Structure formats: C-alpha cells, structure tokens
Amino acid sequence: MNHNLQKYWRFKNFDIMTVISYLLLFAGAWLMMFPFIWMISSSFKPTHEMFDQNWTFWPKEPQIFENYYSVLFEQDFALFVLNSLIVCILILIVQLVTSIPCAYALAKLKFKGQNILFGSIIMGLTIPINVTSIPIYLGIVQINMLDTYFAMCFPFFISVFAIFLFRQFFKTFPDSIIEAARIDGFTEIEIVIRLVVPSAIPAISAFSVFSFVAHWNDLYWPLIVVTSMDKTTATLSMMQYSDGFYTDNQGAFAAATVVTLPMVIAFLCARRLFIRGITMTGIKG
Amino acid sequence: KVKITCLADGSRLTRQHQPLMKMFNEMQSEIEVEYMSPAKNYGDVHLKMMRASATNTLPDCAFQAYNQLPSLARALAARGQIVNFQDLFAREAQGWVDDNYTPEILENGVVDGKQYGMPFNASVYQWYYNNDLIKKVGGREADFHTWEGVMELAKKLKGAGITPFAGWLVDGDDWGWQMLILSQGGRLLDKNAGDKVTFNENDYGINALKMVKRWVDEAGYDPDADYRQQSTAFTEGNMGFFATSPAGAKSIQEKVGGKFDLKSTTFAVWNDKDGLLPTGGNAGVITTKDPKKIDAAWEYIKFVTGPKGQEFAAKITGYLPTNKRALLPEYLGDYYKKNPYFATPGNQFERAGPWVGYKGTQSEKIWREQRTVIRSVMLGETPIKEGAAKLQKIAEDLMQK
Amino acid sequence: MIKKSLTGYFLSFPAVTLILIIYVIPTVVVLLISFTDYTLVRDNFDFVGGENYAKMFTDEVFLNSLSTTIIYALIVLPVGFGTGLFIAISIFEKKKFKSLFEVFYFMPVTSTLTAMALVWNALLDPIGIINSTITFFGGEKIAFLGSGDIVLYSLALISLWSIIGFNMVLFLAGLTAIPGHLYDAGKIDGINNSFDKFIYITWPMLAPTSMFVAVTNSINAFKLFDIVAILTQGGPDRASEVFLYLTYLEAFEYFNMGYASALSIVFLGIIFVFALLQARFIDKKVNY
Amino acid sequence: MSGLQINNVNKSFGDTKVLHNINVDIKQGEFFTLVGESGCGKSTLLRIISGLETPDTGSIYINNNDVSHMDPKDRNIAMVFQDYALYPHMLVRQNLEMPLLMAKTSLAERIPLVNALTLNSVKRNEIKKNVDDVARKLRIEHLLDRKPGQLSGGQRQRVALGRSLVRNPDIFLMDEPLSNLDAKLRESVRTEITQLHKETGLTFVYVTHDQTEAMTMSSKIGLMHLGKFMQVGTPSELYKIPTNTTVARFIGSPEINIVPLFDFKEIIEKVSEAAKGKYTSADIEDFVFGIRPEDLLIMSEKSHEKNSDKSREVLEATLDVKIESIEDLGHELFVHCSRLSHSSAVRIRVTKGSFSGNLSFGDTIKLKVCLKDANLFDQKGERVEIFTSGQDKKS
Amino acid sequence: MSGLQINNVNKSFGDTKVLHNINVDIKQGEFFTLVGESGCGKSTLLRIISGLETPDTGSIYINNNDVSHMDPKDRNIAMVFQDYALYPHMLVRQNLEMPLLMAKTSLAERIPLVNALTLNSVKRNEIKKNVDDVARKLRIEHLLDRKPGQLSGGQRQRVALGRSLVRNPDIFLMDEPLSNLDAKLRESVRTEITQLHKETGLTFVYVTHDQTEAMTMSSKIGLMHLGKFMQVGTPSELYKIPTNTTVARFIGSPEINIVPLFDFKEIIEKVSEAAKGKYTSADIEDFVFGIRPEDLLIMSEKSHEKNSDKSREVLEATLDVKIESIEDLGHELFVHCSRLSHSSAVRIRVTKGSFSGNLSFGDTIKLKVCLKDANLFDQKGERVEIFTSGQDKKS
Ligand SMILES: Nc1ncnc2c1ncn2[C@@H]1O[C@H](COP(=O)(O)OP(=O)(O)OP(=O)(O)O)[C@@H](O)[C@H]1O
Ligand SMILES: Nc1ncnc2c1ncn2[C@@H]1O[C@H](COP(=O)(O)OP(=O)(O)OP(=O)(O)O)[C@@H](O)[C@H]1O
Ligand SMILES: [Mg+2]
Ligand SMILES: [Mg+2]
C-alpha cells in the first residue's frame, strides 16, 4: 500500500514537473522565435499595419506581392545574393584549407614555436576586425584591390577560431591510426586529407555554419571595401531601405526576411552534423 | 562615352538618385552615370569620402550633408581633389545661376568662400500636426507660427492628457540646435571667417536653452525619446505635433495611412525678420581630376539640381527644391497647390539658411559633447547660463584642430 | 625528429603567414599609430609619444565607455550563462521535441543582425508590440532604447537573444560528455533530486564547458559593437557608448586615428587578460 | 528467507526482449556470480536489482522486503561499476563521504555555503569517522586527499569499493569491477574482494567475463544466455555437470572437447543399452560427449600408463589424434591435436607429472578417456543422464 | 645474421630515461614477446623498431640493413595496434588496400578524382587480388564491404591483421593486439596469430601483458623492467630458471612462492656446503627459494605419497602450513595457505589426480618440496647456481 502511494505521488510529481518544464521551454521557444515571426508577418503588411495595437500574424490588407517584388526584382537582388554566396564560400574554402593543416600540426605534430603559434591564435581570437581594419584597408588600397572579391574576403582568410576548434577536435583523433598510416606509407598531407578530414566532417560542418553565418551577416567590412553596386552583398543591400528620414518598412522587412532565410535554411540542413560537431570538438576542454 | 561614378546614401540612393540616374542616362548618350554601393547614412558618406581621399580612390561625384561638407571640402581641397563650382558657373550663360538658384540656397554649398557643393536636397524644419487632436483642444494653424503659440498649444494638449509634441533635437545631429540659434537671427559661427563661435552673442544661446527647458518643463517634451520613437508616436496618432524635415513628409504620410487628419505648416521663428532655419540636406560635389569627367559630372549635377531633377526629388520625398525654377507651375507649382501638405517647404523657401560645420574635423565630436550639456540643461541638471558657457567652451576647445 | 618538425612548419605555413598579415602586422601598425597624431584628413603627422594614452585617463568619455562596457558585460554574462545552462539542462533530459527546441533556441544565432536590428527596433518601440503587451497587462511603457537607464538592458536583451542558443549548444555538448554512470553511481549514493544532481555531478562536471562559455562570452561582451552602431549609435547621451563604439567614433567620425589606435591598444590589453584565462583553462583541462 | 529473490522479471528495451522471466533465489551471504557472453543481459539484471532500471514485470525482494518500487538509495545496496564511476572532481574523501552525506543530511544542510552553518559538527564527525574506518580497512588512508585522476587503477578500484562499503549495505552489486585492471593487479584485487566477502558475510552479486574470477570467487554461478539462465549452481557443478553444451563450452579453458558418441566404438553398445527406452537409436546417433581437456590421458606406447584412480576404470575408450601444436605454460602443457578421421580439433591439458614422455609436433598419439568423467549430451545439446548421476560427481 | 637487431638503444622523454641501452638480437622467424609491468618501455621499444619514434642513440638492423634513419614505411614492417587503428571511414576493403596503394603508386596516382585516370588497371587488379587473397586467408571476405564500425571486436582485429599482412612485411610488430577482446575471443585470435606466425615464418615482435599469451605464443620472451631487459629466453627458461626474483615473480600464476632458505632446516647444511667459497655464511642467511605452486606437494598423513618421478628424490624438504582458502578452477585447485611460523602466504597448485584427499579451510597440512625444481636466489634477488645447473632444467 505504502509503496503504491509513494509511487503514485512520485508519478504525479514527475508529471507536473515535466509539464511545467515543457511549458517553460515552449514559452521560451516562442520568445526566441517571435522576432522572426514578427519579421515575416511585417514583410506581408503595408507600413501602417505594422504597429497596429492588435497585432495579428496575417495582415488585414496583405501586400505580399508588392513588398517582395520590389525587393527581389526592382533591383539586382540575385546579384547581391550571388555576391554574398561567392564571398562566403570563398572565405570558407580558404579558411578550411589554411586552418585544417595548421590545426593538425598543432594537435599531432611537435615543432619548435608551437606554443607561440598557439598562443598567438588564442590572442587572435580576441582581436576584433574593428581594430585591424584600417591597416588592412590601407594595404588593400596599396595593392589596388579595393572593391574586389579578394578584398571582401581577405581579412577572413584565416580563422583563428577554426584553428582552435579543429585543434581541439583533432586531439581526440587516435594517434594509433595516424601511426598506422605512417607505417602504411601515407605522407602527412595524405593523412590530413584522407584520414583526419573525413573524420572531422561534423566539426567542419559546425564551423562552416559559424563561418557562413558570420560572413553572410557581416556589414562592417563590406561597407569599407565594397564600392560598386556590382559587389554589393545581400546584407549590404539592406542599407537601401532607410536614411535619416525615410524608412521603407515594407521593403526593409521583406528584404530582412529574404536575407535571413538562407542562413536559417543552411543551419537547418547542417543541423545534425552541426550539433554533433560541437559535441565532438571537445570544446568542453 | 564618359562614365562617372557617384556616391549617395541609404534610401536616398534608391528613391531619388537611381531613378534620376536612369532618366539622365536615357536622356543623352555621351555620359553614363552609375552609383556606388550605398553608404549607410550621411556620416558613412563622409567617412567613405575621407577614407577614399586619403587613399586616392574617390568617386567622381558624391552627395554630402551640408554640415559635414566644410570638413570634407577642406580636406579634399588641401589635396586638390575637389572642384569649385564657381569655375563651372563661368561656362554657363550669363544669369543662368541667378535664374536657377537663390544665394541662400547656394550658400549651403559654400566653404571658405568657395562653391564646393551644389545643393541637391534641402530641408528646413516644419511642423506636422494631427489636426484631429489640435481641433479637439481648440488650436489653430496660426498657433504654430510663434513659440508662445506653440507653448500654449502644447499646454492645452498636455492638459488633455495627450503627448504634446516632439522634434529633432538631442537625438541626431546639431540641426535642431542650429535652428534654435538661427531662428533668433543668430549665427553659430561668425559669417566671414567661420573661425569664431558666435552662438552665445546676444544671449542667443541662453534663450535657446531657456526655450528647450520650457519645452520639457511646461510642454511635456520628452528628451529621452529618440527620433524613431517620436515619429512613430506621432504617426500612430498619439501626439499632437511634430517638428522635422520635409524629407519625412512622404514617409509620415505612408505611416499615418488614413488614421487622422495629417497636416503640415511652416515653422515657428522668434525673429520674423532675420530669423532663418538651417537647411538640412545634401549637396553634390565633384571629386575627380579628369577634365572630361568633371564636365560629365557637371552635366549630371546640373540635371539633378535642375527643375526637372528637383521636381522629381521633391515629389518623391517632400524635400524643399533647391532650384528656383522648380517652383514654376509646370514643375511643382500646380502640384503644391493641389497638395498643401507637401507645399510647406515652398512656403518657407526664403527662410532657408545655412547649416554650418565647425572648422577642423571635430564637428561631430563637438556636437556629441554639446548635446550632453543640452540634455542636462533640459533635465535641470545644469543651470542655463553655465550650460551656455559650456557649449561655447566645448566648441572652442575642439574647433582648433 | 627533424623531419616531423619540418612537416609541422610546412603544414602551418599558410596559416602562419596569414596570421602575420592579418593580425600581427596590422596590430603593430595600430600600435605605432597610437603614438602619433595621425588623422585621415591630413597627410602628415607627428609622433606624440604617450600623449594619446595620457589623455585617455582624463577623458571622461573614455571612462564612461569603460563603465558602460562593464555594466553591459555584467548584465549579459550571468544571464546568458544561467539561461543557456538552464535551457540546456531542461532540454537535455527531454525525449520529445528535443531537436525542435534545439532548432528554436539556436535559430537566433544564425540570424542576420542587420535585419534583426530593424525588427528589434520595431519590437522595442514605445508603441511596439512589447510595450503594448506591457500596457495590456497594466504596466508602464518602457522607453527601451530611449532611456539612458534602460538602454544597456535593452541591448543586453538583444544580445542575449542572439547568444543564448549558442551557449545552450555548448552546454548540451558538455552535458553529453558527462558519463552516464556517474548519475547511476549518484542514484545509489542517494543523489536523487535535481538539486543534488546538479550540485554534486552536473555542475562540477561541466566546469570546463562553463569556463569556455564564460570566457568566450566575456570576450564577445567586450567586443559589442554592431547592435550599438545600428540601433543607438551610443545614445541616448552616451548611455550605450561602449568601448569599441567609442573607438569607432574617434576613428571614423572624428578621424582621430592616433587616439583611436591608443584606445584599440588598451582594448586589446584588457581583453588579453581574458585571453590568458582562456589559454590557461581551456588547454589544460580543469584539473581532475 | 533472507538474501535476494528475483521473481519473474522481464525486461525489454523497445522491441528487444533482454530478460526472459528471470527467477533466482540468492541466499544471505552467498557470492553469486553472473556470467555469460556479451549482451546476454547481465548488466541489465544487475541494474534492475539496484533499482537503476525498472523491470517490465516481476519483483525484487531484499531481506524479505519487496523493494521493487523503492529508490536505489532506499534498497540499501552498494554497487561497484566497471569503470569505478568515481566523482572525478571530488577528493577521495569526498567520494567516500557522498553516500553518508546523502543518507544523513537534509537538503538544507547540503546547500553549498549555507551548509557551513547548517550542517552540525556531530554529523560531520560521525561521517568523518566512518570514512576513516573504511579507508583504514582498505589501506587507502594516504590517498584520502587526492583526486581519483591521481590514483592508479588498483587504487581507484579500492576507493570504489570503499564508497560502497561506507554505507553498510545489505547487498553488494559489482559489474565487472576488475576488467579494467591488468593481470597482476586483477589477481590481488580479486583476493581482496574475496576477503571482503568473507569478513562481511554479506550477499554479493558479481558480474564478470572472466572464467577464473567466476570459478574462484563464487559460491554460486548463474550462467546467462540470451536473457535466460542456462544453469545456476556451484562453480564445480557448472564445470563438472553442465546442463548443456552451451554451459560446457562456456566454462573451462581450453574449451571442452565435444566428440560424437559414435567415435568411441568401444562403448556405443553400453550407452545404447542404458539409454534404451528413453531415447531412440536415431537420437543416440547424435549424442556427443563433452570431455574436459584434462580428462584426456595420453597413452604413449612405451609408457606403463598409471591407473591410480580406481573410479576411472569403467567406461574407458580411446581416440587417435595427431599433435598440431603444443603450448607450454610452464606448469602445464596445452596440446592441440587434430582427429585423424575428420579434421575436428582436440585439446588436451597435460599437467606436470601426469605424463613424462616427449611430445612433439606431428606425432600421432593415442588418448584414453574415462567417460565417467565426461558428460553426454543429446542432439539439442541437453545433458543426458543415463548412467552417470550428477550426484556422484559433485562432492 | 638476418632478423632484427637492436644495438645500444637509449631513449629519454624529457628527463625520464625510458630505455637503458637495449641490445637484442631477434632471429629470423622468431616469435619474440616483450613482457613487463606497465610503463617499463615495451611500447616505446616497439615504436622505435617501427620508426615511429627515434632513439636517442643506437641503431636498428632489419635483415642486415641499418634502418635507423629510414621512414616507417620503408622499413617494411607491419604493425598491429591495441585499438586496431583501422581507418574508420573506409570500407574494410579500402583499409586493406591502403598499404598497397601507398607502396605501389606514386603520389600523382593517388590524388582523388585524378586517380581514376592515372591509376592503371593492372595495378588496380594486382592490388585487388592481393587483398582478396588475404581476406580469404583470414576468412573476412564477407566483411570487405563493411565499415570497421560495423564489425565486432574479433573481426576488427582480424582486419587489422589483414592490413598488416597484405604488404608482405619482413617483420610483424604487435602491441597488445588482443587486450581489447574478451576472454573467449582472445583465445581464438591467439591461435590465429600463432598460426599466422607458423605459416609465414616471419619474425614477430609481440607486446603483451598477458602471461598465457607470452608463454604459449613466443619462441622467445624478453622480460623488461624499468627500461632494461631482465631476462631474454624461451618461455620455459623464464619459467623454470628465472635469473632473478623479479622475473620469477612476474612469470607464472599463481605467483611463485618465495621461501627463505633457513625455513628448510633439512637442507641448510647441504646448501651451505655447496655455496662455500662463493658466498659468505651471512650471504647464505639471506638466500631464498623460489618455488612454483605446482612444486609443492601435499603430504596427507594417511596418503601413501606417490613418488613416481625419480629425479625428485634428492634435496627434499618439508613445510607446515595452514589452509586459508581454496579456489577451485575445475581442472585444478589453488590452495592458499599461511605459514605457521610467520604469516607469509604460500600458494599451492593441486592438479587433478595429483592429490585425492579432502582439503578444507583451516586444515594444517605438510608440504613436500623437491628443491631440485626450485631456484635459489641471493639477497639481491639474483639466481644462485650452486648445484642445480640451468642446463639440466631446460628442455
Ligand atoms: N538502455 C538500453 N537501451 C536499449 N538497449 C539496451 C540498453 N541497455 C542494454 N541494452 C541491450 O540489452 C542487451 C543486454 O545488455 P547488457 O548490458 O545487460 O548486457 P551484458 O550482459 O551486461 O553485456 P556485457 O558483458 O557486454 O556488459 C544488449 O543487447 C544491449 O544492447
Ligand atoms: N610521448 C611520450 N612522452 C613522454 N613520456 C612518454 C611518452 N611515451 C611514453 N612515455 C613514458 O615512457 C615510459 C614507457 O612507456 P611505454 O608506453 O613504452 O610503456 P609500456 O611498457 O608500453 O606500458 P604499458 O604496458 O602500460 O603499455 C612511461 O613511463 C611513459 O609514461
Ligand atoms: Mg555489462
Ligand atoms: Mg604499451
């Protein structure tokens, strides 16, 4: 009897707690998602409906076509997206190509100056682009590369974060496999390409999401080095919707939605790998 | 074909410049105009120009806010990177300048006696008001034309539990502050050399500060609300009246939709005789050294500051046209008659005075520090006299550089 | 082994070169500029020694920016850390909707800040949906971005929105790494309720993750720039003028490159303290 | 009826049934070992006993109390995990204190910082004394101020034992506690555990993969196979009279030799006769003998085979094999042979003194088997009792 | 002089000297096992042979070639790792192909995508054939299209063996290749490796913790201790005539019994006499006997002790002990006793047939030792040869 009672209570407790925590989590999730929902909703609305006191998701006078048409077709939006893609992909590729071997060397090889290198990588993590932008800008002007894809990508060609992340990850890669490979006759480069990289797919995709998101969203650097319309990125094109006195709200939120969407989709696609990658990188230490 | 590249900011690019560029490019076949990627705002235009100047990567022309024009023009002039329009005026037919531009308007583009900028957009303060609310408390349009009238109106609204008014002042650039000085007939800097701070002459500064303190104390002005908030409050119908540039006319109208009876009217000045209002907006500058490009850019700037260009710009934004001829019936004259809401800028065409910047590069910094003082005066934290003195000291300290 | 170390140099050569060009040399240039009165406006400049640095400590604006940055960090760090941890723990044990929650909470991390700043600006508006909700429940309107007392909290709110998901994922990773049998052992020892589990097992086992989260968050808190630049430009009345934004103002609004560089260098100095912590704690595991 | 009773326990994970109606009665003070191949459900059963896992059906009695619905901590059991499961961030002392702290203090007394005020010193001292006693017993006093990471495998194992000891449990559960230790250490900790069992006189349930452990430590062994008990009995029962070939093969190293009855021409008759009535002759054709390697005696031609053991005289048979390899363990030889007729392997254990001739690779030798020592299994692998009775062999 | 020679190898990591002047000569075709407690340097030595680690001084010869400065891949060795070290993302087939691909193709032929063009089909087929052969040999043909993650431990181990086999190495190096397998599996893979050694006739260097492995597989054992070789010899040499007590204790389970000479009153005289000249009587006082558990025979009062072995008659002595515990392994008993005089432990191995009386806990029994089978060690633990000659015992 006693036990049954106890079980009953436990069961009940457990249930209530679970329900409460689910409620809390859903409430939190709603808060996290609300800005997106609001944005999408607003992108369907005429300006005067956006601040209606009785907010509804669906507008009373939908203006979906007009809002999106002006964003997508009245300007070279396809070009802007293409520019963003080119920049993000170029950056990502170079980052991977430069950081993976370096991370491997730091994690699995011994060489003099290793600690200094790792130290400067840690320091690099703390240096924001704001600090180094002027010297880099001057350098780019010197070589006459302003307003090129190269200029748009260059400061991000090395990611110290990637090196750090991959180093942590590679540390967990078994030494014995690398040694087996050495005995089998792999060169170090081949070890990296054929063994380490395939095993690091989750970490690489985790990093790719970070990198892609960061550079897709970057505004600071494109504002400095992009001068022509031809090189304008999607995020940069968001600038066209407001000046001091005029904000094209309809266009702005439609554009915001269109600019945000690719990242969200990219994340959803890479989600599994991404979460696993984070879990496996031993960021935990 | 000569190709020239220009720089403009934000939605000014999309709404005004790009259509104008298209018109111009279609109009003739010798010149092709294109625009650079947009700057974020006026400040960013300035920054981009300065950076480009230092690295010799300037565009061929640009549209720069009046208050930052001096600092830009001086830096560029020192490097020989900017064109004096007076040289170009000489090529035009006799009287052409006077036919098109008033001296007051042109003065906005003058730095150190040289015409470095051609005013493109211009705006002076105007009132927007919610006629429904004004009527409710028994106000009239005439109330807006004197400060005492404005204060009375504000008190009435406050009494009725309505947020009385707001206006461009401490949030944003020093346009509002210069308005307070100019509308008394004062000047920020001495007219000739521009190297002496004069806003405290004749107690202009003290009066200005007294006024803004009254706004807060008597008229319920909220120094904490930023521009965007003020504007939404007004457009949502929660505020009696609102002071800002005509540039916002279109935007405000769109936001209001049909929620209330929206009207605009000319601004209040203290001194009806000498009182001016600073002109906001921007001027075109030519920053190429290539004579062919200079010619091309001049053609383009003539077009955009011409009657046609100004008609277009004014209609799509509400800005005050910078070209006299634009007020002719075939351009804006009839339109203004039909749309009194948009006509206000034309009605205070003569009040358009200069919006100046301090010598050196620190105008921005001077204003940022001054507005802290103004705000603290408004909140009663700093006595008015002390505040006025502080304002002058800040300007004098930083201006030297 | 000589050969092995050669390989090490070979593999890290591209990265090292780029680090030199992108981080080291520019930083050195900035350091040099900090001893001059260089402006973008004039082509000539003079060496002024430590004048820029000396000036800093009498500059109220600088001190103000230090304090706003620190206040901001003090709001963001504990809340971001605590909420991230709380959400991670709550989600971790869930069987249903786990991945849904992961997506929802992480989504803001991927969002485009430029775009979302527009949205937040609208949400936080005095007549925006947040304020109308507050007034609906009978509260007073809050001038989220307009009031100097509140603006830092509002910025913190936006940052929190965008980092909590990131912290959550890191904590989830940390939780996954805790061996399940520790909880079994705990159950037998009588570690039964959530409180004891947390105090005796979860929390101490998460120490390395916590360290990482704390350090990266604090570095990022010091790097706050974007949303200030987009939403408040330091206002109202400098209330949100954080360190990096001040540096930006000095460099790009006032063109005082020398002073701005000195500020940057001081910024790096402060943040290197955190870097040091990071190097210490992250590489050498928390000592078990 | 004290001790531990498991009644009708079933357990599935999703669609896989892991435990099939398990019933065991473990007596007070018994050392009960669970063996069986990997994945047969040993750990699951142990976890069900501990309360870490809930059975789908069935009940668990500890000292006559139904504990089926109790929390693990209320069952008064101790559990030692394979990888020790020490709290890595706590000192050894804190690890040992844990169970007591949890049992003796209230939640309020455990809140960090606050506990400095709330936890009274009487309790504190009591806990400390307890821990010190156990540490002394296990000779880990000098380790109390280290963290588990600073200990060797054997020391960790001892701390894990200590942690289970402090709470004075009724039952000890151990899941492969020695498998992470190296050979030498395993031997010594094994002795320690046996010692502990003897001293405390408590009931132990012990899971292992290791033959030697199972044979030497247990008072009873339960051999599991696919979630069921194949046989429960004393080590020597399992070794000598396995109920089926699965058990026979599992226990003993080298593996038991399985030889078809029909290979021993000499005795088919006898067997057939004895089995008559119970089995058909077709059945009998599939009968196999399970013969332990030590029950195969090498008859060298020259040697005068010793026959000291009287009981071995009946039911003798011979087998011809060829030596394939010889492994010398020092104290004994394993001789691996192949049958001449078919290629099946035969393993012989030759102990010191039992055979003194020379054996070498490739030799053909004759083996003698005393089938009395062997077991006969039917075609299903079940033990057949026709003339050897289990009772005989136990002793 | 083919095979493998290690000359004067020294190795330090930082300040710790891990290998002290190692010299070994391993003959072609030998199965050489390295044993020793954890951390004694076994793996380091193996890695130096493979070229994965560079010695501080010394040289390595493989088949008379100085390979000291060669890359691992050029030494033509194969190495099998404890954790198999299979390439986790490649199919088993690809795992097996890898060493061949690397050896037989140029870098250009290996560039992904390009290789479809450059790698000619003759080489491709050759590699495939090789892999298929090895797979057949190891009975893993059906696994070729799986990934390592889908294999069981034993299968993985076999793939790892396969990978080392395909390249036809001169030498096999194996570092505890069986330690991750469970007991049953270990036995069968052990046999496979022995088989492999026999078939290929190649030199094997094998590291293990496991006694049985070392004893049964090796043709020679090198016992390491603190970075030095204590003894190198055949398994039976190490078992029967260990050069010192360290070796004696290390080899054999249960551990050897170490009994002071002075406990055997009967023979002190004889020993003293034989040792005279070489040792002082003070030295002799510290002498100890190392007696294997199976060399202690139980003399039950009633039993007429068998004495079949003639050689045992000389140098007999007796010892009185009390039985502490008995472990029954089925085929043999371990009897743990304590000495009556002092509390030191004595372990006896009782095999089936060697003693038929009843033994029970607490009994006092008399043990007979044939000291001819025992070894005598001096105070430093070194073996003393005074009347037993090593030669006698070998074979
Ligand atoms: N939590 C679980 N969820 C699903 N299946 C499980 C779980 N725990 C165990 N199993 C499955 O139940 C079966 C029995 O597992 P159990 O761990 O009891 O085996 P075991 O006998 O202890 O094996 P081992 O000797 O390898 O430890 C296995 O097939 C295993 O895969
Ligand atoms: N890379 C290294 N750096 C520093 N010390 C090392 C390194 N590798 C091995 N050692 C040290 O060298 C000694 C010998 O190590 P080694 O791995 O050869 O031992 P082992 O005999 O293989 O031990 P085990 O049986 O545990 O595998 C150990 O004390 C070890 O700590
Ligand atoms: Mg198990
Ligand atoms: Mg080793």
Short mmCIF file of N, CA and C in Angstrom, two decimals, chain D residues 139-191:
data_model
loop_
_atom_site.label_atom_id
_atom_site.label_comp_id
_atom_site.label_asym_id
_atom_site.label_seq_id
_atom_site.Cartn_x
_atom_site.Cartn_y
_atom_site.Cartn_z
N ARG D 139 43.21 0.23 3.36
CA ARG D 139 44.55 0.79 3.20
C ARG D 139 44.60 1.90 2.15
N ILE D 140 43.68 2.82 2.25
CA ILE D 140 43.74 3.96 1.32
C ILE D 140 43.74 5.28 2.09
N GLU D 141 44.15 5.19 3.38
CA GLU D 141 44.16 6.42 4.19
C GLU D 141 45.03 7.50 3.59
N HIS D 142 46.17 7.07 3.03
CA HIS D 142 47.10 8.06 2.49
C HIS D 142 46.60 8.69 1.19
N LEU D 143 45.53 8.16 0.66
CA LEU D 143 45.04 8.68 -0.62
C LEU D 143 43.87 9.63 -0.45
N LEU D 144 43.42 9.79 0.79
CA LEU D 144 42.17 10.50 1.01
C LEU D 144 42.15 11.91 0.43
N ASP D 145 43.32 12.53 0.36
CA ASP D 145 43.31 13.91 -0.11
C ASP D 145 43.68 14.07 -1.57
N ARG D 146 43.66 12.96 -2.29
CA ARG D 146 43.92 13.08 -3.73
C ARG D 146 42.60 13.03 -4.49
N LYS D 147 42.72 13.35 -5.76
CA LYS D 147 41.56 13.17 -6.61
C LYS D 147 41.70 11.86 -7.38
N PRO D 148 40.59 11.28 -7.79
CA PRO D 148 40.66 9.99 -8.47
C PRO D 148 41.64 9.97 -9.65
N GLY D 149 41.74 11.11 -10.36
CA GLY D 149 42.65 11.16 -11.50
C GLY D 149 44.10 10.91 -11.13
N GLN D 150 44.43 11.11 -9.85
CA GLN D 150 45.81 10.92 -9.43
C GLN D 150 46.10 9.52 -8.90
N LEU D 151 45.12 8.64 -9.04
CA LEU D 151 45.30 7.31 -8.50
C LEU D 151 45.55 6.29 -9.60
N SER D 152 46.19 5.19 -9.24
CA SER D 152 46.35 4.12 -10.21
C SER D 152 45.05 3.31 -10.28
N GLY D 153 44.98 2.46 -11.26
CA GLY D 153 43.77 1.66 -11.45
C GLY D 153 43.36 0.90 -10.20
N GLY D 154 44.32 0.25 -9.58
CA GLY D 154 44.01 -0.57 -8.41
C GLY D 154 43.53 0.29 -7.25
N GLN D 155 44.17 1.44 -7.12
CA GLN D 155 43.77 2.34 -6.03
C GLN D 155 42.35 2.84 -6.26
N ARG D 156 42.06 3.17 -7.51
CA ARG D 156 40.71 3.63 -7.80
C ARG D 156 39.69 2.56 -7.47
N GLN D 157 40.04 1.34 -7.85
CA GLN D 157 39.14 0.24 -7.60
C GLN D 157 38.88 0.12 -6.10
N ARG D 158 39.93 0.33 -5.35
CA ARG D 158 39.77 0.21 -3.90
C ARG D 158 38.91 1.35 -3.34
N VAL D 159 39.07 2.52 -3.91
CA VAL D 159 38.22 3.63 -3.47
C VAL D 159 36.76 3.32 -3.80
N ALA D 160 36.56 2.77 -4.98
CA ALA D 160 35.19 2.43 -5.38
C ALA D 160 34.59 1.42 -4.41
N LEU D 161 35.42 0.46 -4.01
CA LEU D 161 34.96 -0.49 -3.00
C LEU D 161 34.63 0.24 -1.72
N GLY D 162 35.50 1.14 -1.36
CA GLY D 162 35.31 1.90 -0.13
C GLY D 162 34.00 2.66 -0.15
N ARG D 163 33.72 3.27 -1.28
CA ARG D 163 32.50 4.05 -1.36
C ARG D 163 31.28 3.17 -1.14
N SER D 164 31.38 1.91 -1.60
CA SER D 164 30.22 1.06 -1.39
C SER D 164 30.17 0.51 0.03
N LEU D 165 31.35 0.45 0.63
CA LEU D 165 31.41 -0.10 1.99
C LEU D 165 30.86 0.85 3.05
N VAL D 166 31.12 2.13 2.91
CA VAL D 166 30.80 3.07 3.99
C VAL D 166 29.35 3.00 4.43
N ARG D 167 28.47 2.65 3.53
CA ARG D 167 27.07 2.75 3.89
C ARG D 167 26.52 1.46 4.50
N ASN D 168 27.41 0.51 4.77
CA ASN D 168 26.96 -0.75 5.37
C ASN D 168 25.78 -1.36 4.63
N PRO D 169 25.99 -1.71 3.39
CA PRO D 169 24.86 -2.19 2.59
C PRO D 169 24.48 -3.62 2.96
N ASP D 170 23.29 -4.02 2.55
CA ASP D 170 22.89 -5.42 2.71
C ASP D 170 23.45 -6.27 1.58
N ILE D 171 23.57 -5.65 0.44
CA ILE D 171 23.98 -6.41 -0.73
C ILE D 171 25.00 -5.62 -1.53
N PHE D 172 25.99 -6.31 -2.00
CA PHE D 172 26.98 -5.71 -2.89
C PHE D 172 26.70 -6.12 -4.31
N LEU D 173 26.61 -5.15 -5.20
CA LEU D 173 26.48 -5.48 -6.61
C LEU D 173 27.75 -5.01 -7.31
N MET D 174 28.33 -5.86 -8.13
CA MET D 174 29.55 -5.45 -8.82
C MET D 174 29.47 -5.85 -10.28
N ASP D 175 29.70 -4.87 -11.15
CA ASP D 175 29.63 -5.13 -12.57
C ASP D 175 31.03 -5.10 -13.18
N GLU D 176 31.59 -6.26 -13.39
CA GLU D 176 32.94 -6.39 -13.95
C GLU D 176 33.92 -5.44 -13.28
N PRO D 177 34.02 -5.51 -11.98
CA PRO D 177 34.82 -4.50 -11.30
C PRO D 177 36.31 -4.60 -11.60
N LEU D 178 36.76 -5.73 -12.11
CA LEU D 178 38.20 -5.89 -12.28
C LEU D 178 38.65 -5.78 -13.73
N SER D 179 37.68 -5.60 -14.64
CA SER D 179 38.09 -5.77 -16.03
C SER D 179 38.99 -4.66 -16.54
N ASN D 180 39.07 -3.55 -15.82
CA ASN D 180 40.00 -2.52 -16.28
C ASN D 180 41.39 -2.63 -15.66
N LEU D 181 41.61 -3.64 -14.90
CA LEU D 181 42.91 -3.76 -14.24
C LEU D 181 43.80 -4.73 -15.01
N ASP D 182 45.11 -4.58 -14.85
CA ASP D 182 45.94 -5.52 -15.58
C ASP D 182 46.10 -6.83 -14.80
N ALA D 183 46.63 -7.83 -15.50
CA ALA D 183 46.56 -9.19 -14.99
C ALA D 183 47.03 -9.35 -13.53
N LYS D 184 48.20 -8.79 -13.23
CA LYS D 184 48.76 -8.96 -11.89
C LYS D 184 47.85 -8.34 -10.83
N LEU D 185 47.39 -7.13 -11.17
CA LEU D 185 46.59 -6.38 -10.22
C LEU D 185 45.26 -7.08 -10.00
N ARG D 186 44.74 -7.60 -11.09
CA ARG D 186 43.44 -8.25 -11.04
C ARG D 186 43.47 -9.36 -9.98
N GLU D 187 44.60 -10.09 -10.00
CA GLU D 187 44.72 -11.19 -9.07
C GLU D 187 44.65 -10.72 -7.63
N SER D 188 45.35 -9.60 -7.37
CA SER D 188 45.41 -9.20 -5.96
C SER D 188 44.08 -8.57 -5.51
N VAL D 189 43.45 -7.79 -6.41
CA VAL D 189 42.17 -7.20 -6.01
C VAL D 189 41.12 -8.31 -5.86
N ARG D 190 41.24 -9.32 -6.69
CA ARG D 190 40.33 -10.46 -6.59
C ARG D 190 40.39 -11.02 -5.17
N THR D 191 41.60 -11.23 -4.70
CA THR D 191 41.77 -11.75 -3.36
C THR D 191 41.14 -10.81 -2.33
#
